[in-house]
Amino acid sequence: MSQTDTLAMPARDFAKARRASLLGAIFMMATSAIGPGFITQTATFTATMGAAFAFGILASIIIDFIVQLNVWRIVTLTRMRASDIANAAVPGSGYVLAVMVMFGGLVFNVGNIAGAGLGLNALLGLDVKWGGMLSAALAIGLFLSRRAGAAMDRSIIFLGLLMILMTVFVMFASNPPVGEALRQTVMPDTINFATITTIVGGTVGGYITYAGAHRLLDKGVVGAENLSVVTRGSINGIIVTGIMRYVLFLAVLGVVASGVVIDVSGQTANPAAQAFQAAAGDIGLRIFGLILWAAALTSIVGAAYTSMSFITVFNGKIGEKGRNLATVIFIAVSLAVFAFIGTAPAALLVFAGGFNGLILPLGLTIFMIVGWTRSDLMGGHQYSRVLLVLGSICCVLTWYMGYKSIGPIFAFLSVN
């Protein structure tokens, strides 16, 4: 639905459509942020770091909060996609950002398809590659639907709620040491920059940064008149993702604290599946399979949709049908890479988060430049100085973490 369409609506219908658009954007952001990469990363790092990983969760939530608020608000005020904003602020940078986000999205989507395969393997015992292929085909079917947008919103909301409810069940079953987790959330025994960069990248790096914002832009929920409701929607999305991250961490921590050793290496390693099975037996394994598959399917859709929303910077005449076709091709290419790649699925999911964490500082830097110097792009709106200061601090921090983490992140690909 375009902005022109919404102007012709009665006020009540417009409010209803706007709420639906916000809900879809919130769950697109949330399910992208808690996709198979995050699930696998959480299980891997909790198994190796224990309760100390709680600090990484807290850091990712804080950075997510600041980044998402800035990105959603600036996209809303400028009424432009991120790549167009970048070109307007720093000529030529939009093309660089678009290429990096699309490549990062491709890396992530190969991991998402691998995650879907791991999910169906745990749920039904299906071969990982066949499970990934079937899931990618289903995602393509969403975009071939005549009502692709509505189908995508409904499926993302349903699967997102399913993921949350089932993970909460497993958290209670695993009986985690909550007190120790809370202590190490603020006073960790150890801090690992590569871990934080990877988990941040898996929750707000690369395409994920722009997933909800571009969805709202496509729905016409833009301009200063929508700023307050967009801000509330962004905060609600961050709350949903934050709760889900911590619940998942506690679910795995309960297993690790009980003395169960989780294998995080090798081609067939599936750390999260081991944790869920240890917590709730074969039922837990099946529940995990459904959770991971739901997370993967929504992330395949979110990664492809958002990555291809950047394609218009190269040709402004590409409309919704063209983007949907490009999205189908993007998923097909991701599937082809997945079918021939030899890297372990779990290792690939961890690497994808780290790689997208390295992309995050570039886009955030450009958005901070816009916020500080280009009020003209935002219709003369005086942007929040508090958010700019916080965003600039995050920007410096993510550049530093990326610099310190390049080697360890690429080392994830050496798993065999």
XYZ file of C-alpha atoms in Angstrom:
416
model
C 0.000 0.000 0.000
C 1.507 3.312 -1.049
C 1.276 6.655 0.698
C -1.056 7.904 -2.056
C -3.448 5.058 -1.344
C -3.550 5.838 2.356
C -4.437 9.483 1.734
C -7.661 8.406 0.031
C -8.771 6.273 2.991
C -11.265 7.224 5.702
C -9.489 8.044 8.977
C -10.614 4.824 10.706
C -9.477 2.607 7.847
C -6.172 4.457 7.650
C -5.530 3.958 11.387
C -6.329 0.250 11.055
C -4.028 -0.120 8.040
C -1.278 1.759 9.851
C -1.555 -0.525 12.891
C -1.364 -3.581 10.635
C 1.689 -2.137 8.874
C 3.391 -1.407 12.196
C 2.673 -4.897 13.513
C 4.088 -6.440 10.355
C 7.176 -4.197 10.566
C 7.688 -4.998 14.268
C 7.568 -8.740 13.680
C 9.725 -8.492 10.548
C 12.374 -6.715 12.613
C 11.900 -9.075 15.568
C 11.930 -12.341 13.619
C 14.881 -11.151 11.534
C 16.736 -10.309 14.751
C 15.924 -13.669 16.402
C 16.417 -15.838 13.353
C 18.372 -19.107 13.084
C 21.671 -17.224 13.223
C 20.886 -15.735 16.603
C 19.511 -19.039 17.918
C 22.630 -20.938 16.853
C 24.971 -18.159 18.006
C 23.265 -18.034 21.404
C 23.573 -21.780 21.913
C 27.209 -21.804 20.747
C 28.357 -18.900 22.898
C 26.348 -19.970 25.965
C 27.932 -23.419 25.710
C 31.431 -21.929 25.577
C 31.026 -18.901 27.884
C 28.238 -19.911 30.257
C 26.516 -17.155 32.242
C 29.148 -14.596 31.145
C 27.434 -14.460 27.751
C 24.598 -12.557 29.472
C 26.683 -9.384 29.107
C 26.826 -9.912 25.338
C 23.033 -10.200 25.301
C 22.695 -6.927 27.242
C 25.176 -5.156 24.949
C 23.318 -6.341 21.858
C 19.981 -5.110 23.245
C 21.379 -1.642 24.082
C 23.067 -1.260 20.685
C 19.929 -2.583 18.965
C 17.771 -0.055 20.826
C 19.906 2.918 19.774
C 20.484 1.778 16.181
C 16.864 0.861 15.441
C 15.445 4.060 16.913
C 17.768 6.168 14.782
C 17.243 4.184 11.571
C 13.436 3.947 11.830
C 13.065 7.641 12.677
C 15.423 8.949 9.984
C 13.889 6.729 7.274
C 10.424 7.921 8.372
C 11.407 11.597 8.299
C 13.298 11.497 4.993
C 10.736 9.228 3.279
C 13.718 7.566 1.561
C 15.365 4.164 1.527
C 18.694 3.832 3.326
C 20.733 3.720 0.103
C 19.045 6.881 -1.221
C 19.651 8.607 2.112
C 23.315 7.616 1.894
C 23.691 8.960 -1.655
C 22.077 12.247 -0.635
C 24.383 12.606 2.366
C 27.637 11.287 0.860
C 27.408 10.979 -2.954
C 28.165 7.434 -4.092
C 28.028 5.895 -0.623
C 24.508 4.579 -1.248
C 25.788 2.252 -3.951
C 28.513 0.944 -1.635
C 26.000 0.457 1.181
C 23.545 -1.306 -1.149
C 26.197 -3.733 -2.438
C 27.440 -4.509 1.075
C 23.945 -5.005 2.492
C 22.901 -7.221 -0.428
C 26.076 -9.299 -0.154
C 25.692 -9.503 3.625
C 22.050 -10.451 3.114
C 23.116 -13.204 0.715
C 25.577 -14.587 3.274
C 22.863 -14.426 5.912
C 20.282 -16.017 3.642
C 22.500 -18.971 2.851
C 22.749 -19.374 6.615
C 18.986 -18.953 6.983
C 18.358 -21.752 4.488
C 20.871 -23.892 6.360
C 18.985 -23.059 9.567
C 15.701 -24.131 7.995
C 17.358 -27.415 7.033
C 18.621 -27.899 10.585
C 15.126 -27.148 11.886
C 13.380 -29.722 9.697
C 16.131 -32.202 10.495
C 15.373 -31.843 14.225
C 11.604 -31.781 13.664
C 11.185 -34.563 11.086
C 14.597 -36.169 10.669
C 14.778 -34.779 7.123
C 18.197 -34.380 5.498
C 19.516 -30.846 6.115
C 19.940 -30.002 2.437
C 16.497 -31.278 1.452
C 14.948 -29.376 4.351
C 16.672 -26.187 3.279
C 15.558 -26.592 -0.331
C 11.915 -27.207 0.636
C 11.898 -24.175 2.948
C 13.428 -21.908 0.298
C 10.771 -23.103 -2.177
C 8.044 -22.216 0.344
C 9.547 -18.742 0.827
C 9.552 -18.254 -2.944
C 5.887 -19.267 -2.985
C 5.075 -16.336 -0.676
C 6.452 -13.903 -3.222
C 4.722 -15.577 -6.131
C 1.394 -15.179 -4.316
C -0.948 -12.497 -5.668
C -1.190 -11.147 -2.146
C 2.498 -11.506 -1.294
C 2.615 -8.569 1.127
C -0.399 -9.653 3.190
C 0.717 -13.297 3.185
C 4.183 -12.273 4.342
C 2.859 -10.126 7.201
C 0.448 -12.829 8.436
C 2.991 -15.654 8.279
C 5.689 -13.606 10.022
C 3.346 -12.608 12.881
C 2.028 -16.169 13.383
C 5.436 -17.842 13.278
C 6.966 -15.136 15.460
C 4.387 -15.692 18.216
C 4.861 -19.454 17.924
C 8.620 -19.096 18.394
C 8.221 -16.965 21.520
C 5.678 -19.224 23.251
C 7.626 -22.432 22.629
C 10.952 -20.952 23.738
C 9.367 -19.760 26.998
C 8.159 -23.328 27.618
C 11.663 -24.753 27.167
C 13.175 -22.030 29.374
C 11.026 -23.148 32.319
C 11.830 -26.797 31.581
C 15.606 -26.183 31.705
C 15.490 -24.459 35.141
C 18.340 -21.958 34.541
C 20.419 -20.271 37.300
C 18.672 -16.908 36.968
C 20.575 -15.214 39.801
C 23.979 -15.968 38.297
C 22.756 -14.869 34.867
C 21.545 -11.534 36.268
C 24.871 -10.940 38.040
C 26.929 -11.599 34.937
C 24.614 -9.470 32.837
C 26.214 -6.405 34.464
C 29.392 -7.922 36.005
C 30.686 -10.513 33.524
C 33.627 -12.741 34.360
C 34.926 -12.230 30.817
C 34.229 -9.945 27.823
C 34.804 -11.127 24.249
C 34.572 -8.486 21.501
C 34.249 -11.033 18.690
C 31.302 -12.607 20.491
C 29.571 -9.254 21.001
C 30.210 -8.187 17.386
C 28.800 -11.494 16.129
C 25.679 -11.371 18.291
C 25.112 -7.689 17.438
C 25.563 -8.506 13.755
C 23.127 -11.371 14.083
C 20.483 -9.117 15.625
C 20.943 -5.676 14.081
C 23.721 -6.004 11.488
C 23.541 -5.815 7.713
C 20.033 -5.967 6.255
C 18.379 -6.438 9.689
C 19.000 -2.770 10.528
C 16.635 -1.687 7.765
C 14.082 -4.539 7.713
C 11.269 -2.881 9.673
C 12.015 0.648 8.448
C 11.807 -0.271 4.758
C 8.614 -2.245 5.394
C 7.007 0.886 6.862
C 8.276 2.950 3.936
C 6.638 0.562 1.469
C 3.385 0.851 3.434
C 3.444 4.675 3.356
C 3.846 5.124 7.137
C 6.226 8.089 6.817
C 6.635 11.765 7.637
C 6.779 13.756 10.880
C 3.064 13.093 11.461
C 3.834 9.388 11.928
C 7.050 9.838 13.917
C 5.581 9.182 17.373
C 3.769 5.990 16.343
C 6.832 4.733 14.444
C 8.986 5.392 17.512
C 6.596 3.425 19.709
C 6.541 0.622 17.152
C 10.334 0.506 17.088
C 10.520 0.385 20.891
C 7.910 -2.389 21.011
C 9.881 -4.376 18.448
C 13.073 -3.964 20.482
C 11.244 -5.117 23.635
C 9.976 -8.227 21.815
C 13.449 -9.091 20.515
C 15.122 -8.306 23.839
C 12.807 -10.587 25.808
C 13.163 -13.368 23.241
C 16.962 -13.159 23.294
C 17.185 -13.397 27.059
C 14.602 -16.187 27.273
C 16.517 -18.218 24.679
C 19.795 -17.587 26.507
C 18.274 -18.762 29.806
C 16.842 -21.879 28.134
C 20.308 -22.913 26.914
C 22.056 -21.773 30.111
C 19.884 -24.077 32.206
C 21.140 -27.025 30.172
C 24.799 -25.949 30.316
C 24.611 -25.279 34.070
C 23.217 -28.792 34.659
C 26.493 -30.262 33.402
C 25.424 -31.282 29.904
C 28.288 -30.894 27.416
C 27.137 -29.343 24.124
C 29.166 -30.074 20.982
C 29.792 -26.823 19.076
C 32.222 -28.132 16.443
C 32.071 -30.282 13.354
C 29.998 -30.397 10.189
C 26.919 -31.879 11.858
C 26.950 -29.869 15.097
C 23.594 -28.360 16.063
C 24.206 -26.830 19.515
C 20.709 -25.442 20.062
C 19.066 -28.765 19.185
C 21.252 -30.518 21.751
C 20.246 -27.970 24.406
C 16.513 -28.286 23.747
C 16.699 -32.076 23.695
C 18.584 -32.112 27.003
C 15.975 -29.790 28.553
C 12.807 -31.557 27.394
C 13.779 -34.849 25.754
C 12.548 -35.792 22.297
C 9.610 -33.384 22.673
C 12.105 -30.601 23.287
C 14.008 -31.614 20.165
C 10.834 -31.461 18.051
C 9.848 -28.133 19.596
C 13.298 -26.767 18.789
C 13.006 -28.011 15.227
C 9.736 -26.129 14.794
C 11.169 -22.977 16.418
C 14.304 -23.008 14.286
C 12.347 -23.726 11.121
C 9.886 -20.891 11.855
C 12.766 -18.524 12.621
C 14.583 -19.565 9.463
C 11.561 -19.257 7.176
C 10.698 -15.758 8.413
C 14.375 -14.768 8.162
C 14.653 -16.074 4.588
C 11.707 -13.849 3.706
C 13.008 -10.879 5.714
C 16.573 -11.091 4.414
C 15.518 -11.403 0.776
C 12.819 -8.705 0.984
C 15.045 -6.163 2.732
C 18.169 -6.896 0.682
C 16.244 -6.419 -2.555
C 14.637 -3.214 -1.265
C 18.089 -1.690 -1.895
C 18.029 -2.572 -5.594
C 16.054 0.563 -6.484
C 19.156 2.705 -5.884
C 20.521 1.296 -9.162
C 17.247 1.757 -11.072
C 14.553 3.988 -9.593
C 11.955 2.662 -12.071
C 11.807 -0.778 -10.453
C 8.367 -1.174 -8.871
C 6.880 -3.650 -6.417
C 6.547 -6.435 -9.020
C 10.152 -5.953 -10.049
C 11.333 -6.121 -6.431
C 9.287 -9.278 -5.830
C 10.883 -10.902 -8.893
C 14.329 -9.827 -7.698
C 13.494 -11.291 -4.279
C 12.608 -14.658 -5.833
C 15.898 -14.637 -7.764
C 17.770 -13.646 -4.595
C 16.315 -16.628 -2.688
C 17.075 -18.937 -5.628
C 20.721 -17.772 -5.719
C 20.962 -18.224 -1.940
C 19.604 -21.759 -2.354
C 22.097 -22.548 -5.121
C 25.010 -21.413 -2.939
C 23.657 -23.423 -0.006
C 23.281 -26.547 -2.153
C 26.952 -26.512 -3.177
C 28.669 -25.047 -0.120
C 30.653 -27.373 2.136
C 30.766 -25.271 5.312
C 29.058 -26.650 8.424
C 25.571 -25.082 8.768
C 26.055 -24.022 12.399
C 29.447 -22.450 11.673
C 27.977 -20.641 8.664
C 25.188 -19.175 10.816
C 27.687 -17.866 13.365
C 29.929 -16.425 10.622
C 26.949 -14.702 8.950
C 26.199 -12.789 12.146
C 29.802 -11.717 12.525
C 30.116 -10.645 8.882
C 26.980 -8.514 9.085
C 28.294 -7.027 12.319
C 31.227 -5.722 10.272
C 28.796 -4.030 7.839
C 26.774 -2.281 10.569
C 29.182 0.639 11.270
C 29.117 1.897 7.660
C 25.353 2.428 7.488
C 25.188 3.791 11.029
C 27.925 6.336 10.256
C 25.975 7.636 7.262
C 22.768 7.931 9.276
C 24.606 9.889 11.969
C 25.944 12.287 9.317
C 22.364 12.850 8.135
C 21.115 13.377 11.672
C 23.825 15.895 12.544
C 24.082 17.864 9.285
C 21.161 17.256 6.900
C 17.931 18.460 8.482
C 16.909 19.506 4.954
C 16.526 15.814 4.052
C 14.159 15.441 7.006
C 11.820 18.255 5.995
C 13.548 20.746 8.296
C 12.847 18.566 11.367
C 15.281 19.181 14.222
C 16.477 15.690 15.036
C 16.889 14.494 18.630
C 20.342 15.416 19.943
C 20.119 12.698 22.595
C 19.634 9.992 19.955
C 22.442 11.485 17.866
C 24.900 11.427 20.762
C 23.951 7.859 21.683
C 24.055 6.810 18.024
C 27.490 8.371 17.545
C 28.831 6.536 20.606
C 27.438 3.267 19.199
C 29.004 4.101 15.854
C 32.492 4.463 17.335
C 31.980 1.343 19.446
C 30.886 -0.818 16.509
C 33.852 0.352 14.399
C 36.195 -0.585 17.243
C 34.552 -3.960 17.857
C 34.627 -4.704 14.138
C 38.342 -3.895 13.952
C 39.095 -6.165 16.906
C 36.915 -8.994 15.598
C 37.754 -9.433 11.895
C 40.169 -12.329 12.427
C 38.063 -14.322 14.925
C 34.916 -13.870 12.811
C 36.484 -15.285 9.641
C 37.958 -18.088 11.735
C 34.408 -19.439 12.164
C 34.613 -20.646 8.549
C 37.494 -22.953 9.424
C 35.189 -25.314 11.350
C 35.262 -28.740 9.727
